[in-house]
mmCIF file with all atom_site columns, C-alpha atoms in Angstrom:
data_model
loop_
_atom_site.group_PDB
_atom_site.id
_atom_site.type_symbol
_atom_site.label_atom_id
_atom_site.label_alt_id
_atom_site.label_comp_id
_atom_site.label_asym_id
_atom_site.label_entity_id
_atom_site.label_seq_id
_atom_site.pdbx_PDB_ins_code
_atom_site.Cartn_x
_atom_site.Cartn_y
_atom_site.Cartn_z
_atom_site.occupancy
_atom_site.B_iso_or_equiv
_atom_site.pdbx_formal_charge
_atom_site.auth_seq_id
_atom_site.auth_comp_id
_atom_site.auth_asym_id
_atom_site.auth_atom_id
_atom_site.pdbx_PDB_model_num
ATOM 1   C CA . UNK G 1 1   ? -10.708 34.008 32.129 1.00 0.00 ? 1381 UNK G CA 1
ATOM 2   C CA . UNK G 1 2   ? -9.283  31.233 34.216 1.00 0.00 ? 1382 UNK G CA 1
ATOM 3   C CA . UNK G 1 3   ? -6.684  32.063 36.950 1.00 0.00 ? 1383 UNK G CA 1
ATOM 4   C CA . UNK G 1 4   ? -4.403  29.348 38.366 1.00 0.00 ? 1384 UNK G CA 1
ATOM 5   C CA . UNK G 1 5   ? -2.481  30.816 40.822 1.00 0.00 ? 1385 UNK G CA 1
ATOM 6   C CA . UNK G 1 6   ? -0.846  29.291 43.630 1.00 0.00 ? 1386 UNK G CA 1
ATOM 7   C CA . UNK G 1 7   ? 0.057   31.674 46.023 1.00 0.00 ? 1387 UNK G CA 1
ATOM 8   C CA . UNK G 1 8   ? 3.285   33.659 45.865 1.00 0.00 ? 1388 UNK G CA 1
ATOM 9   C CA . UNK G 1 9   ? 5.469   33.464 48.649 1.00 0.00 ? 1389 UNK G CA 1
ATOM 10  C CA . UNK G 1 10  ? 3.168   32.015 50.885 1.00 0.00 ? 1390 UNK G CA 1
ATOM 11  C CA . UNK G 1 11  ? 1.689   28.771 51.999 1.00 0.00 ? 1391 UNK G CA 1
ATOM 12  C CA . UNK G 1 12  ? 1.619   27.696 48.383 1.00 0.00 ? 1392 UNK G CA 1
ATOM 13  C CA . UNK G 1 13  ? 5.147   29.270 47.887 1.00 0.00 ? 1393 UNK G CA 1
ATOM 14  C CA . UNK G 1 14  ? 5.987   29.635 43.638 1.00 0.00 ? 1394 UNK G CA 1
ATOM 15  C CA . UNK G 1 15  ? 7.024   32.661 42.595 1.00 0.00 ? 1395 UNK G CA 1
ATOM 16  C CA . UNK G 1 16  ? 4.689   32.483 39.021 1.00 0.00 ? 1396 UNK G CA 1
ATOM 17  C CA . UNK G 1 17  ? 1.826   35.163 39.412 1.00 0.00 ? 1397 UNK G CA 1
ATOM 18  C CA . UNK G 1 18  ? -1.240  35.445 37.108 1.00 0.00 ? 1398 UNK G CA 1
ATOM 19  C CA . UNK G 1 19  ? -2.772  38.850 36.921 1.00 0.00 ? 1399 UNK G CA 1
ATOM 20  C CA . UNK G 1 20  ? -2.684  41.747 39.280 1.00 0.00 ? 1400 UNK G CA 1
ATOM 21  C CA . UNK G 1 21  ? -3.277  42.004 42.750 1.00 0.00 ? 1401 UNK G CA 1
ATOM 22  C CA . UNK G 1 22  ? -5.862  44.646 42.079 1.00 0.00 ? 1402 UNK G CA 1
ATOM 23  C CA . UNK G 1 23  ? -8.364  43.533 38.972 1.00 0.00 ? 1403 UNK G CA 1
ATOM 24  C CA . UNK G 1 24  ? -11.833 43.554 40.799 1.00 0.00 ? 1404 UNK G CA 1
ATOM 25  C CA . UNK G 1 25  ? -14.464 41.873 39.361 1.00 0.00 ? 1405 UNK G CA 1
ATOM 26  C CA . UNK G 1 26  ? -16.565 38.793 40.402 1.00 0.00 ? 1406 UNK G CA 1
ATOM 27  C CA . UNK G 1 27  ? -14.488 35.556 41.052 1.00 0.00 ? 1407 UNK G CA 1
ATOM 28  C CA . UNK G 1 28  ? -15.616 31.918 41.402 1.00 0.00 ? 1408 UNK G CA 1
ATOM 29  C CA . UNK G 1 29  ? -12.720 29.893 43.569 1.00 0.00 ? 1409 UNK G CA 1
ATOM 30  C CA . UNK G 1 30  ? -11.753 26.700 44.302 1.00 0.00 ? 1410 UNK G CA 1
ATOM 31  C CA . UNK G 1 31  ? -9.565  24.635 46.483 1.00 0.00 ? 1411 UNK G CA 1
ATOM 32  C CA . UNK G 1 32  ? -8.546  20.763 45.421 1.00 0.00 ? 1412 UNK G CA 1
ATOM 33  C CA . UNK G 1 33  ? -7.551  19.044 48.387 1.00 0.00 ? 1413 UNK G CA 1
ATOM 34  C CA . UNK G 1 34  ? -5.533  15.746 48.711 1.00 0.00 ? 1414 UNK G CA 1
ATOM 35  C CA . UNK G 1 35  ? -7.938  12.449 47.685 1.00 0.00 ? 1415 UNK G CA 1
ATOM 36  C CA . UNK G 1 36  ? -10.354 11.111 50.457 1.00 0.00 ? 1416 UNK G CA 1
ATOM 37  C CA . UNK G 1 37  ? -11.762 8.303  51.620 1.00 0.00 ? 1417 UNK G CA 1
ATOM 38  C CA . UNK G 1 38  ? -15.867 8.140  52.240 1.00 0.00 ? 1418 UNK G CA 1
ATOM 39  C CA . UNK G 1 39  ? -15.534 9.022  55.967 1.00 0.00 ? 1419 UNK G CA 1
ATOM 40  C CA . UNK G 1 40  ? -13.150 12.063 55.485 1.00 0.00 ? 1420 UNK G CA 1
ATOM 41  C CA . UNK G 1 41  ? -15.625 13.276 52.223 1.00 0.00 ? 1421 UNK G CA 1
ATOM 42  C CA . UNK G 1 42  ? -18.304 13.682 54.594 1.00 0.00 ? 1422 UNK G CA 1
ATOM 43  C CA . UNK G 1 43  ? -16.221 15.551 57.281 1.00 0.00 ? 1423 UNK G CA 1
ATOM 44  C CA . UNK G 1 44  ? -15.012 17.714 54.666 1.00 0.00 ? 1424 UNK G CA 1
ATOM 45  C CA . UNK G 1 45  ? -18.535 17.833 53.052 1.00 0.00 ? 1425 UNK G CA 1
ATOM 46  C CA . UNK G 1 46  ? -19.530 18.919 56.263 1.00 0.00 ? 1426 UNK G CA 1
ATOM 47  C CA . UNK G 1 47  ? -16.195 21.488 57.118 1.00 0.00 ? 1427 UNK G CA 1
ATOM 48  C CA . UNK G 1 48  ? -17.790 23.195 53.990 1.00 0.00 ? 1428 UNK G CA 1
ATOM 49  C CA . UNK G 1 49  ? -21.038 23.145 54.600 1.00 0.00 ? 1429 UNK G CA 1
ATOM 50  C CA . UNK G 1 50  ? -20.395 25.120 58.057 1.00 0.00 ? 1430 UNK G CA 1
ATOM 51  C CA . UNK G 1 51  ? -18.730 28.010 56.507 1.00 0.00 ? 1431 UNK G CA 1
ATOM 52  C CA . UNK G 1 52  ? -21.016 28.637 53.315 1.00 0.00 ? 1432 UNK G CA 1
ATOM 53  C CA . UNK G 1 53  ? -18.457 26.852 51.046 1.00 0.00 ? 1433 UNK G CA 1
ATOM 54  C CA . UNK G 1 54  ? -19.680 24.451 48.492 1.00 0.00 ? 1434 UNK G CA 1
ATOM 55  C CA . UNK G 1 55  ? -18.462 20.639 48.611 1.00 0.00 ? 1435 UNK G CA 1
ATOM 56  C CA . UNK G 1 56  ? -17.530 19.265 45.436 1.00 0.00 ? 1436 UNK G CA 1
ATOM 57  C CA . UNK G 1 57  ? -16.041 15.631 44.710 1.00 0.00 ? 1437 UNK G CA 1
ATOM 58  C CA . UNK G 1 58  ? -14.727 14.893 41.219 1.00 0.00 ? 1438 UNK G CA 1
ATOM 59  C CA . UNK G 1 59  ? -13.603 11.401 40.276 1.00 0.00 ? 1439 UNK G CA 1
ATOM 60  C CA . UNK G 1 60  ? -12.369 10.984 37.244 1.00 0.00 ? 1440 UNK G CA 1
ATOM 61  C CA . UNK G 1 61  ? -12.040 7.596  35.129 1.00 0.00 ? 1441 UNK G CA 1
ATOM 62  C CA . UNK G 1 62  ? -8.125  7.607  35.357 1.00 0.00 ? 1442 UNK G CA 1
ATOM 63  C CA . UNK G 1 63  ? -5.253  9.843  35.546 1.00 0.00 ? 1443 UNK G CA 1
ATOM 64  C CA . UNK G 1 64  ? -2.744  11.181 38.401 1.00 0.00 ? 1444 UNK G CA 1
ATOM 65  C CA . UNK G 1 65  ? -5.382  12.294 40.267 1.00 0.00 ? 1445 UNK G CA 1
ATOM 66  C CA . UNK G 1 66  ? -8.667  10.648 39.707 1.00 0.00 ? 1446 UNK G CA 1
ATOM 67  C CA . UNK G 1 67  ? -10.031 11.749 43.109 1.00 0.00 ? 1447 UNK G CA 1
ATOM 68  C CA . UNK G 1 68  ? -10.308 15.304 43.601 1.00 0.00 ? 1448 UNK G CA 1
ATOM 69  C CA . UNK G 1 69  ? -12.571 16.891 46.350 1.00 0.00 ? 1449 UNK G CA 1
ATOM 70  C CA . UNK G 1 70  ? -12.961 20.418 45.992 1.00 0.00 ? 1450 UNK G CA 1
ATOM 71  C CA . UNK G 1 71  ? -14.697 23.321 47.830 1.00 0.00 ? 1451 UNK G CA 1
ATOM 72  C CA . UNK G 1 72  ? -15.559 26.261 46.238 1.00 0.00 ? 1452 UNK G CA 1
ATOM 73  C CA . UNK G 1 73  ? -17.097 29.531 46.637 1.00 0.00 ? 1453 UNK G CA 1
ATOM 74  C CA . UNK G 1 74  ? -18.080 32.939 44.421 1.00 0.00 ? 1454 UNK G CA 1
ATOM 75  C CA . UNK G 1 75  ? -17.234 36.341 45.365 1.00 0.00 ? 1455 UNK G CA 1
ATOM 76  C CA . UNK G 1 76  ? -16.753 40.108 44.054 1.00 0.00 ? 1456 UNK G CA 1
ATOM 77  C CA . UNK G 1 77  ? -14.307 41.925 44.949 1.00 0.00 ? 1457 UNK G CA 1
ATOM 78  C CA . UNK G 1 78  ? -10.130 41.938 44.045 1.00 0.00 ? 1458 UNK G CA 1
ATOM 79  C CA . UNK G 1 79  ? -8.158  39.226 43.086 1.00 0.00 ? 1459 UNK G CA 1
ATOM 80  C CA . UNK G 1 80  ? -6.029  39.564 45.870 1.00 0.00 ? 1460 UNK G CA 1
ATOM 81  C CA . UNK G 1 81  ? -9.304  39.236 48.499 1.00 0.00 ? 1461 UNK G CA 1
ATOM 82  C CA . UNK G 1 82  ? -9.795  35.980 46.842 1.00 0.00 ? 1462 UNK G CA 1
ATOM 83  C CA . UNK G 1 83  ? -6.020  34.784 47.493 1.00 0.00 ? 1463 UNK G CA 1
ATOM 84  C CA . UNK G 1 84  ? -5.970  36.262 50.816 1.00 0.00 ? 1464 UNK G CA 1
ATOM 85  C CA . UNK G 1 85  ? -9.292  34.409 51.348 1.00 0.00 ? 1465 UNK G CA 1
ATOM 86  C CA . UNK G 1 86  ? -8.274  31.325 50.276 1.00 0.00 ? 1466 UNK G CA 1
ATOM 87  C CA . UNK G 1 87  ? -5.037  31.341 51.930 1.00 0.00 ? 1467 UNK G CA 1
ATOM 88  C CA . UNK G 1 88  ? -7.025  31.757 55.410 1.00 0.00 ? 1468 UNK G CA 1
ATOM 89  C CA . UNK G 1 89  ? -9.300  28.643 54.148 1.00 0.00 ? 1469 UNK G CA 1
ATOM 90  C CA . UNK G 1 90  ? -6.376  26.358 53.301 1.00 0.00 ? 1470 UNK G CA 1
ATOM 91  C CA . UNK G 1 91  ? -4.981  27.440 56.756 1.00 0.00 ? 1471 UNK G CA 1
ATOM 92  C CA . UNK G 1 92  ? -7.944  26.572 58.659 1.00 0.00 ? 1472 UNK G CA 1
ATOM 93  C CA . UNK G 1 93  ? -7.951  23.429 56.211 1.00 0.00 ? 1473 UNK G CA 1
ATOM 94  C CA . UNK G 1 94  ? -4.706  22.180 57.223 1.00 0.00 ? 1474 UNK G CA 1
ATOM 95  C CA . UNK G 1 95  ? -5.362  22.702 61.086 1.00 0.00 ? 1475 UNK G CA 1
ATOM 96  C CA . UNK G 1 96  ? -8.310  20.712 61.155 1.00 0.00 ? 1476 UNK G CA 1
ATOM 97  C CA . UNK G 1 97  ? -6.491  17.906 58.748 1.00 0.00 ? 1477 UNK G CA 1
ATOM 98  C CA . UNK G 1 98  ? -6.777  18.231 55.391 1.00 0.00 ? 1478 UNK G CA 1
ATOM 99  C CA . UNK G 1 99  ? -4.305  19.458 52.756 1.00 0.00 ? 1479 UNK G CA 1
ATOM 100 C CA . UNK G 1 100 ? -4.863  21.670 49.820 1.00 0.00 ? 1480 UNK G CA 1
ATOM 101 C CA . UNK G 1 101 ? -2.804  21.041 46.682 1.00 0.00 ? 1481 UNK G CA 1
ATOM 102 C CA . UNK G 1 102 ? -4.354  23.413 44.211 1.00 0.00 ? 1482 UNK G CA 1
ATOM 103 C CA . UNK G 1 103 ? -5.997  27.039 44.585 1.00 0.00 ? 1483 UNK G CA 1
ATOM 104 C CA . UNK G 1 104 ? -8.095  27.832 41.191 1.00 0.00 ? 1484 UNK G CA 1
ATOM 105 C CA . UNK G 1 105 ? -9.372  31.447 40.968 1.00 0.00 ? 1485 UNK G CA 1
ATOM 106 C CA . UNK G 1 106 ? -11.548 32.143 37.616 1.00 0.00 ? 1486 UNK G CA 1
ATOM 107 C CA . UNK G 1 107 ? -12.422 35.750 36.883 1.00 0.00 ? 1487 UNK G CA 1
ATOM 108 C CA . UNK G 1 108 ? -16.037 36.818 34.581 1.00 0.00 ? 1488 UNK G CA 1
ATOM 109 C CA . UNK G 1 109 ? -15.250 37.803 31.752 1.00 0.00 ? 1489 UNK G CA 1
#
């Protein structure tokens, strides 16, 4: 099960919800930040790296987006630690430069 869920009412701000707060289970997340350039990568490669998050850069052929660095991350726990958890990373994100567009939260089945 794949959640997509920016978060409601907050730094993310769209009222559509996925799921419940409460489902516990294990979760594999992700945050897409805005596209980079090599020298930015490796400071975000390296942002990552510092807190036990895994750096991920996708680049795609063509499309919107074609440059999407990602960080990412597996937990258990609720769906709403995962949010809250991701919130506080695309907080810390965003004071230290970078900007997260997407929040991706997939659930085991």
């Amino acid at each position: 099960m794949t959640v997509q869920a920016p978060l409601t009412s907050r730094s993310f701000g769209t009222s559509r919800s996925f799921g419940t707060a409460g489902t516990v289970g294990e979760f594999e997340t992700h945050l897409t930040l805005t596209a980079t350039d090599a020298d930015t990568g490796a400071a975000l490669a390296h942002w990552a790296q510092t807190r036990g998050l895994k750096y991920t850069h996708i680049v795609l052929a063509r499309g919107q987006s074609p440059s999407q660095p990602m960080l990412s991350w597996t937990a258990a726990g609720t769906f709403q630690d995962q949010l809250d958890r991701a919130e506080e990373l695309a907080a810390a994100l965003r004071m230290d430069g970078f900007t997260t567009v997407r929040v991706k939260c997939e659930a085991a089945p």
